[in-house]
Short mmCIF file of C-alpha atoms in Angstrom, two decimals:
data_model
loop_
_atom_site.label_atom_id
_atom_site.label_comp_id
_atom_site.label_asym_id
_atom_site.label_seq_id
_atom_site.Cartn_x
_atom_site.Cartn_y
_atom_site.Cartn_z
CA MET A 1 6.72 6.66 38.13
CA ARG A 2 6.33 3.04 37.10
CA PHE A 3 6.28 2.37 33.50
CA THR A 4 8.29 0.75 30.51
CA HIS A 5 8.89 2.82 27.53
CA GLN A 6 10.41 1.44 24.22
CA THR A 7 12.02 3.72 21.71
CA LEU A 8 11.93 2.34 18.21
CA PRO A 9 15.38 2.25 16.34
CA GLN A 10 15.30 4.53 13.24
CA ARG A 11 17.32 7.06 11.41
CA VAL A 12 15.56 10.39 10.59
CA VAL A 13 16.88 12.92 8.18
CA PHE A 14 15.44 16.34 7.63
CA ALA A 15 16.73 17.55 4.19
CA ALA A 16 14.68 20.36 2.57
CA GLY A 17 15.25 20.25 -1.13
CA GLU A 18 17.90 17.48 -0.90
CA SER A 19 15.78 14.18 -0.81
CA PRO A 20 17.49 12.57 -3.93
CA ALA A 21 21.00 12.80 -2.30
CA ALA A 22 19.72 12.01 1.18
CA VAL A 23 17.85 8.87 -0.01
CA ALA A 24 20.92 7.75 -1.95
CA THR A 25 22.98 8.01 1.16
CA GLU A 26 20.49 5.96 3.24
CA VAL A 27 20.29 3.25 0.60
CA GLU A 28 24.08 3.12 0.48
CA ALA A 29 24.38 3.03 4.33
CA LEU A 30 22.03 0.01 4.36
CA GLY A 31 24.42 -1.77 1.94
CA CYS A 32 21.74 -2.15 -0.64
CA SER A 33 21.88 -2.06 -4.47
CA LYS A 34 18.46 -3.16 -5.88
CA VAL A 35 15.73 -0.70 -5.05
CA MET A 36 12.07 -1.43 -5.50
CA LEU A 37 10.69 2.17 -5.73
CA ILE A 38 7.09 2.38 -4.66
CA ALA A 39 5.34 5.58 -5.77
CA SER A 40 1.91 6.05 -7.33
CA ASP A 41 1.55 7.74 -10.71
CA ARG A 42 0.44 10.86 -8.84
CA GLU A 43 3.77 11.03 -7.05
CA LYS A 44 5.80 10.44 -10.35
CA GLU A 45 7.20 13.96 -10.59
CA LEU A 46 8.33 13.80 -7.07
CA ALA A 47 9.81 10.33 -7.33
CA ASP A 48 11.70 10.82 -10.63
CA PRO A 49 14.55 13.05 -9.16
CA ILE A 50 15.07 10.41 -6.46
CA ALA A 51 15.06 7.52 -8.92
CA LYS A 52 17.90 9.17 -10.80
CA GLU A 53 20.17 8.91 -7.87
CA ILE A 54 19.50 5.35 -6.60
CA PRO A 55 19.90 1.85 -8.25
CA VAL A 56 16.18 1.15 -9.03
CA VAL A 57 15.43 -2.31 -10.39
CA LEU A 58 11.61 -1.88 -10.34
CA ARG A 59 9.26 0.97 -10.21
CA HIS A 60 5.80 -0.10 -8.59
CA GLU A 61 2.93 2.29 -9.15
CA GLU A 62 -0.12 0.29 -7.88
CA VAL A 63 -0.94 2.05 -4.66
CA VAL A 64 -4.48 1.71 -3.18
CA MET A 65 -5.94 3.41 -0.10
CA HIS A 66 -6.20 1.00 2.97
CA VAL A 67 -3.82 -1.55 1.24
CA PRO A 68 -6.22 -4.24 -0.02
CA VAL A 69 -4.63 -7.73 0.58
CA GLU A 70 -4.61 -8.46 -3.21
CA VAL A 71 -2.59 -5.34 -3.87
CA ALA A 72 -0.10 -6.23 -1.19
CA ARG A 73 0.29 -9.84 -2.73
CA ARG A 74 0.95 -8.35 -6.19
CA ALA A 75 3.63 -6.05 -4.71
CA ARG A 76 5.20 -8.76 -2.81
CA ARG A 77 5.52 -10.98 -5.90
CA ALA A 78 6.99 -8.04 -7.80
CA ALA A 79 9.55 -7.50 -5.17
CA ALA A 80 10.57 -11.08 -5.35
CA ASP A 81 10.68 -11.30 -9.11
CA ALA A 82 12.82 -8.17 -9.33
CA GLY A 83 15.29 -9.43 -6.57
CA ALA A 84 14.84 -6.18 -4.69
CA ASP A 85 16.92 -5.88 -1.43
CA VAL A 86 15.55 -2.59 -0.31
CA LEU A 87 12.14 -0.61 -0.59
CA VAL A 88 12.09 3.13 -1.18
CA SER A 89 8.46 4.59 -0.75
CA VAL A 90 7.70 8.02 -2.02
CA GLY A 91 4.17 9.09 -0.96
CA GLY A 92 1.58 9.43 1.76
CA GLY A 93 0.30 6.83 4.18
CA SER A 94 -1.03 4.45 1.54
CA THR A 95 2.34 4.23 -0.14
CA THR A 96 4.16 3.71 3.16
CA GLY A 97 1.60 1.17 4.11
CA LEU A 98 2.20 -0.85 0.91
CA ALA A 99 5.89 -0.84 1.49
CA LYS A 100 5.23 -2.11 4.97
CA ALA A 101 3.03 -4.97 3.70
CA VAL A 102 6.00 -5.99 1.46
CA ALA A 103 8.44 -5.68 4.28
CA MET A 104 6.17 -7.72 6.53
CA THR A 105 6.68 -11.00 4.56
CA THR A 106 10.06 -10.33 2.84
CA GLY A 107 12.09 -8.60 5.69
CA LEU A 108 13.32 -6.00 3.29
CA PRO A 109 14.40 -2.62 4.81
CA ILE A 110 12.39 0.54 3.97
CA VAL A 111 13.58 4.08 3.29
CA ALA A 112 10.40 6.16 3.55
CA VAL A 113 10.02 9.59 1.88
CA PRO A 114 6.72 11.08 3.06
CA THR A 115 4.82 13.50 0.92
CA THR A 116 1.92 13.99 3.48
CA TYR A 117 1.77 14.27 7.20
CA ALA A 118 0.38 10.71 7.67
CA GLY A 119 3.09 9.56 10.20
CA SER A 120 3.12 5.89 9.13
CA GLU A 121 6.79 6.20 8.34
CA ALA A 122 7.61 6.38 12.09
CA THR A 123 5.56 3.50 13.34
CA ASP A 124 5.89 -0.31 13.41
CA VAL A 125 2.07 -0.49 12.71
CA TRP A 126 0.76 -2.14 9.47
CA GLY A 127 -2.70 -2.26 7.98
CA LEU A 128 -4.45 -4.53 5.41
CA THR A 129 -8.02 -4.50 4.14
CA GLU A 130 -10.02 -7.51 3.01
CA GLY A 131 -13.50 -6.96 1.95
CA GLU A 132 -14.93 -4.43 4.44
CA THR A 133 -12.59 -5.28 7.32
CA LYS A 134 -9.29 -3.50 7.93
CA THR A 135 -6.90 -5.38 10.13
CA THR A 136 -3.98 -3.78 11.82
CA GLY A 137 -0.97 -5.00 13.73
CA VAL A 138 2.50 -4.33 15.06
CA ASP A 139 5.66 -5.98 13.50
CA ASP A 140 9.25 -4.82 13.93
CA LYS A 141 9.93 -5.73 10.31
CA VAL A 142 7.66 -2.94 8.97
CA LEU A 143 9.32 -0.02 10.84
CA PRO A 144 11.25 1.87 8.12
CA ALA A 145 15.03 1.86 8.69
CA SER A 146 15.18 5.40 7.54
CA VAL A 147 12.95 8.41 6.94
CA VAL A 148 13.84 11.29 4.74
CA TYR A 149 11.66 14.40 5.38
CA ASP A 150 12.02 16.94 2.55
CA ALA A 151 9.78 19.93 2.90
CA ALA A 152 10.06 20.69 -0.77
CA LEU A 153 8.10 17.66 -1.64
CA LEU A 154 5.05 18.98 0.18
CA THR A 155 4.89 22.37 -1.40
CA THR A 156 2.52 21.00 -4.01
CA LEU A 157 0.24 19.19 -1.58
CA PRO A 158 -3.36 20.57 -2.02
CA GLY A 159 -4.56 22.83 0.75
CA GLU A 160 -7.50 20.55 1.59
CA MET A 161 -5.20 17.54 1.82
CA THR A 162 -2.68 19.47 3.95
CA VAL A 163 -5.35 20.24 6.47
CA ALA A 164 -6.76 16.75 6.55
CA SER A 165 -3.35 15.07 6.74
CA GLY A 166 -2.15 17.55 9.43
CA LEU A 167 -5.24 16.86 11.51
CA ASN A 168 -4.59 13.10 11.16
CA ALA A 169 -1.25 13.72 12.69
CA MET A 170 -2.96 15.76 15.44
CA ALA A 171 -5.22 12.63 16.11
CA HIS A 172 -2.02 10.65 16.79
CA CYS A 173 -1.08 13.05 19.42
CA VAL A 174 -4.44 13.12 21.03
CA ASP A 175 -4.85 9.22 21.09
CA SER A 176 -1.35 9.01 22.52
CA MET A 177 -2.54 10.78 25.64
CA TRP A 178 -4.57 7.81 26.58
CA GLY A 179 -3.66 4.86 24.37
CA PRO A 180 -3.46 1.46 25.93
CA ARG A 181 0.33 1.81 26.66
CA ALA A 182 0.54 5.56 27.09
CA ASP A 183 3.23 6.78 29.41
CA PRO A 184 4.74 10.16 30.53
CA ILE A 185 7.20 10.11 27.68
CA ASP A 186 4.50 9.57 25.11
CA ARG A 187 2.32 12.38 26.57
CA ALA A 188 5.31 14.85 26.54
CA LEU A 189 6.11 14.04 22.89
CA ALA A 190 2.40 14.24 21.92
CA GLN A 191 2.07 17.61 23.75
CA GLU A 192 5.05 19.11 21.77
CA GLY A 193 3.68 17.47 18.63
CA ILE A 194 0.30 19.27 19.04
CA ARG A 195 2.09 22.66 19.63
CA ALA A 196 4.10 22.21 16.52
CA LEU A 197 1.13 21.21 14.42
CA ALA A 198 -0.87 23.99 15.83
CA THR A 199 1.95 26.36 14.83
CA GLY A 200 2.76 24.96 11.38
CA LEU A 201 -0.59 24.07 9.92
CA PRO A 202 -2.12 27.65 9.80
CA THR A 203 1.11 28.83 8.23
CA VAL A 204 0.96 26.05 5.50
CA ALA A 205 -2.84 26.60 5.08
CA GLU A 206 -2.17 30.30 4.24
CA ASP A 207 0.90 29.60 2.14
CA SER A 208 1.25 26.13 0.80
CA THR A 209 4.94 26.82 -0.32
CA SER A 210 6.13 27.90 3.13
CA VAL A 211 9.12 25.65 3.78
CA GLU A 212 9.34 26.87 7.38
CA GLY A 213 5.57 26.03 7.97
CA ILE A 214 5.92 22.59 6.26
CA GLU A 215 8.97 21.73 8.39
CA GLN A 216 7.26 22.68 11.58
CA THR A 217 4.24 20.47 10.53
CA LEU A 218 6.52 17.68 9.51
CA TYR A 219 8.23 17.96 12.89
CA GLY A 220 4.91 17.74 14.61
CA ALA A 221 3.71 14.83 12.61
CA TYR A 222 6.98 12.98 13.42
CA LEU A 223 6.60 13.48 17.06
CA ALA A 224 2.87 12.42 16.78
CA ALA A 225 3.80 9.22 15.10
CA VAL A 226 6.58 8.35 17.60
CA ALA A 227 4.30 8.97 20.48
CA PHE A 228 1.47 6.87 18.92
CA ALA A 229 3.75 3.96 18.05
CA SER A 230 4.65 3.70 21.83
CA ALA A 231 1.23 4.51 23.17
CA GLY A 232 -0.77 2.32 20.95
CA SER A 233 -3.98 2.78 19.14
CA GLY A 234 -6.77 4.35 21.27
CA MET A 235 -10.48 5.00 20.82
CA HIS A 236 -10.12 7.55 17.95
CA HIS A 237 -8.05 5.37 15.64
CA LYS A 238 -10.14 2.18 16.41
CA ILE A 239 -13.12 4.06 15.25
CA CYS A 240 -11.47 5.39 12.07
CA HIS A 241 -9.90 2.14 11.19
CA VAL A 242 -13.38 0.35 11.37
CA LEU A 243 -15.08 3.11 9.39
CA GLY A 244 -12.52 3.43 6.78
CA GLY A 245 -12.25 -0.29 6.10
CA MET A 246 -16.01 -0.82 6.10
CA PHE A 247 -17.09 2.04 3.94
CA ASN A 248 -13.80 2.79 2.02
CA LEU A 249 -13.64 6.28 3.52
CA PRO A 250 -10.69 8.58 2.80
CA HIS A 251 -8.21 7.99 5.65
CA ALA A 252 -7.08 11.55 6.58
CA GLN A 253 -10.50 13.19 6.23
CA THR A 254 -12.05 10.51 8.29
CA HIS A 255 -9.64 11.23 11.16
CA ALA A 256 -10.04 14.94 10.77
CA VAL A 257 -13.83 14.59 11.20
CA VAL A 258 -13.84 12.15 14.14
CA LEU A 259 -11.11 13.80 16.27
CA PRO A 260 -13.03 16.67 17.97
CA TYR A 261 -15.89 14.21 19.10
CA VAL A 262 -13.50 11.74 20.57
CA LEU A 263 -11.56 14.53 22.31
CA ALA A 264 -14.75 15.93 23.82
CA PHE A 265 -15.80 12.49 24.74
CA ASN A 266 -12.69 11.51 26.75
CA ALA A 267 -11.43 14.87 28.03
CA PRO A 268 -13.81 15.08 31.02
CA HIS A 269 -12.41 11.82 32.39
CA ALA A 270 -8.76 12.45 31.52
CA SER A 271 -7.68 15.60 33.47
CA GLU A 272 -3.92 15.38 32.75
CA ALA A 273 -4.43 14.84 29.06
CA GLU A 274 -6.96 17.54 28.84
CA ALA A 275 -4.64 19.96 30.59
CA ARG A 276 -1.61 18.98 28.38
CA VAL A 277 -3.60 19.41 25.14
CA ALA A 278 -5.06 22.73 26.25
CA GLN A 279 -1.56 24.05 27.12
CA ALA A 280 -0.21 22.93 23.75
CA PHE A 281 -3.01 24.92 22.08
CA GLY A 282 -2.57 27.87 24.37
CA SER A 283 -6.18 27.53 25.27
CA ARG A 284 -8.12 27.19 28.53
CA LYS A 285 -9.83 24.03 27.30
CA ALA A 286 -8.59 21.20 25.05
CA SER A 287 -11.74 21.11 22.98
CA ALA A 288 -11.89 24.86 22.60
CA GLY A 289 -8.24 24.95 21.36
CA LEU A 290 -8.95 22.24 18.71
CA ALA A 291 -12.16 23.97 17.66
CA ALA A 292 -10.30 27.21 17.12
CA LEU A 293 -7.64 25.68 14.97
CA ARG A 294 -10.31 23.68 12.97
CA GLU A 295 -12.10 27.07 12.25
CA VAL A 296 -8.95 28.61 10.99
CA LEU A 297 -8.27 25.63 8.74
CA ASP A 298 -11.83 25.15 7.62
CA ALA A 299 -11.41 21.41 8.60
CA PRO A 300 -13.49 18.57 7.36
CA ARG A 301 -16.74 18.44 9.36
CA ALA A 302 -19.01 15.36 8.62
CA LEU A 303 -18.50 11.79 7.71
CA ARG A 304 -21.60 12.01 5.44
CA ASP A 305 -19.57 14.35 3.19
CA TYR A 306 -17.02 11.56 2.54
CA GLY A 307 -19.56 8.78 1.63
CA MET A 308 -20.52 7.16 4.89
CA PRO A 309 -24.21 5.98 4.71
CA GLN A 310 -26.38 6.96 7.82
CA ASP A 311 -27.38 3.34 8.22
CA GLY A 312 -23.68 2.49 8.52
CA ILE A 313 -23.62 3.71 12.01
CA ALA A 314 -25.59 0.70 13.32
CA LYS A 315 -23.40 -1.57 11.14
CA ALA A 316 -20.14 -0.24 12.68
CA LEU A 317 -21.19 -0.24 16.33
CA GLY A 318 -20.27 -3.75 17.16
CA PRO A 319 -16.92 -3.90 15.44
CA VAL A 320 -15.97 -0.57 17.05
CA MET A 321 -17.06 -1.65 20.47
CA LYS A 322 -14.84 -4.80 20.21
CA ALA A 323 -11.83 -2.69 19.11
CA ILE A 324 -11.84 0.15 21.67
CA PRO A 325 -9.24 -0.46 24.41
CA ALA A 326 -10.59 -1.45 27.88
CA ASN A 327 -8.69 1.45 29.57
CA ASN A 328 -10.39 4.24 27.45
CA PRO A 329 -10.87 7.15 29.88
CA THR A 330 -14.58 7.41 29.49
CA PRO A 331 -16.50 4.10 29.72
CA VAL A 332 -17.93 3.29 26.19
CA THR A 333 -21.44 1.87 25.77
CA TYR A 334 -23.52 1.23 22.68
CA ALA A 335 -25.63 4.27 23.64
CA ASN A 336 -22.85 6.92 24.01
CA LEU A 337 -20.93 5.49 20.99
CA THR A 338 -24.08 5.78 18.86
CA LEU A 339 -24.40 9.45 19.83
CA LEU A 340 -20.88 10.13 19.02
CA LEU A 341 -21.01 8.45 15.66
CA GLU A 342 -24.34 10.20 14.78
CA ALA A 343 -22.80 13.57 15.62
CA ALA A 344 -19.71 12.82 13.64
CA TRP A 345 -21.83 11.62 10.63
CA ALA A 346 -23.89 14.80 10.68
CA GLY A 347 -21.17 17.18 11.61
CA ASP A 348 -23.06 18.41 14.56
CA PRO A 349 -21.66 21.19 16.78
CA ILE A 350 -19.93 20.02 20.00
CA ASN A 351 -21.46 21.37 23.13
#
């Protein structure tokens, strides 16, 4: 074996039903006393109990999907005006992403409290959107110092969002099998992440209040994000970032739709990854295992269902081609990428 693996420094707390006390402990451990609490109006009921236990100097509710640069600028100004010394984010990937945008320029530490399975809380990856272009990057400053996972906060997550968000986490695992920096540790973490997600998601889809199912899914989502942070963004994520920024598509649903097409595209030229994914699903073939799970979950099926125009395929081809890593298992051409995007747009069956 010849590889270099970097593990990111972060505290992770699993505390079902105890997030207010757990967040207060993390803020205190950081030596901070002026909290900017970032949570959209939709997350107010979940954030209120946490707010009562921490020294909040500002509650910031402007959270927008894909983190537009102007939204980030306003949040940064608000943090400075309030004299905040720590950020607490309560919400999904967009909320965590906004906290990261503030941390990137201010250096403020983040305590992240996820309410979906987005995984952003465990990575040092940021994303900002300007116009139709979503730009992503890596910066040590945006990695949350602490993550508090409270399964009780996800018991009210709608079933459709649970499925889409969980499959977004699954996409982190799959991309980690062949990302630009993927190594054996990443693949091992990703394989266990797939197993956990494939176990937890059907349980939560059947009973949204199952704490056991939610915790299994959160565990899988965390492993997925850790693997992804190390392996780097592969073909799947590059496609979804371009499409999401260009057409303002919903993040999780876009990932859920595109994933099976990228897995089918790369698996024939990635034998180790294919075997690991199949084993994690308990299936003979990776694509068959994912297809069976998607059937159980009634997963999102077509990009056109989420507002992507058909003529957007041609528009996206160039930016996607530029973004896909050179070491992708299957060589990517305009022709085979067009076929992949057309199939994902229409929701065509995978042969």
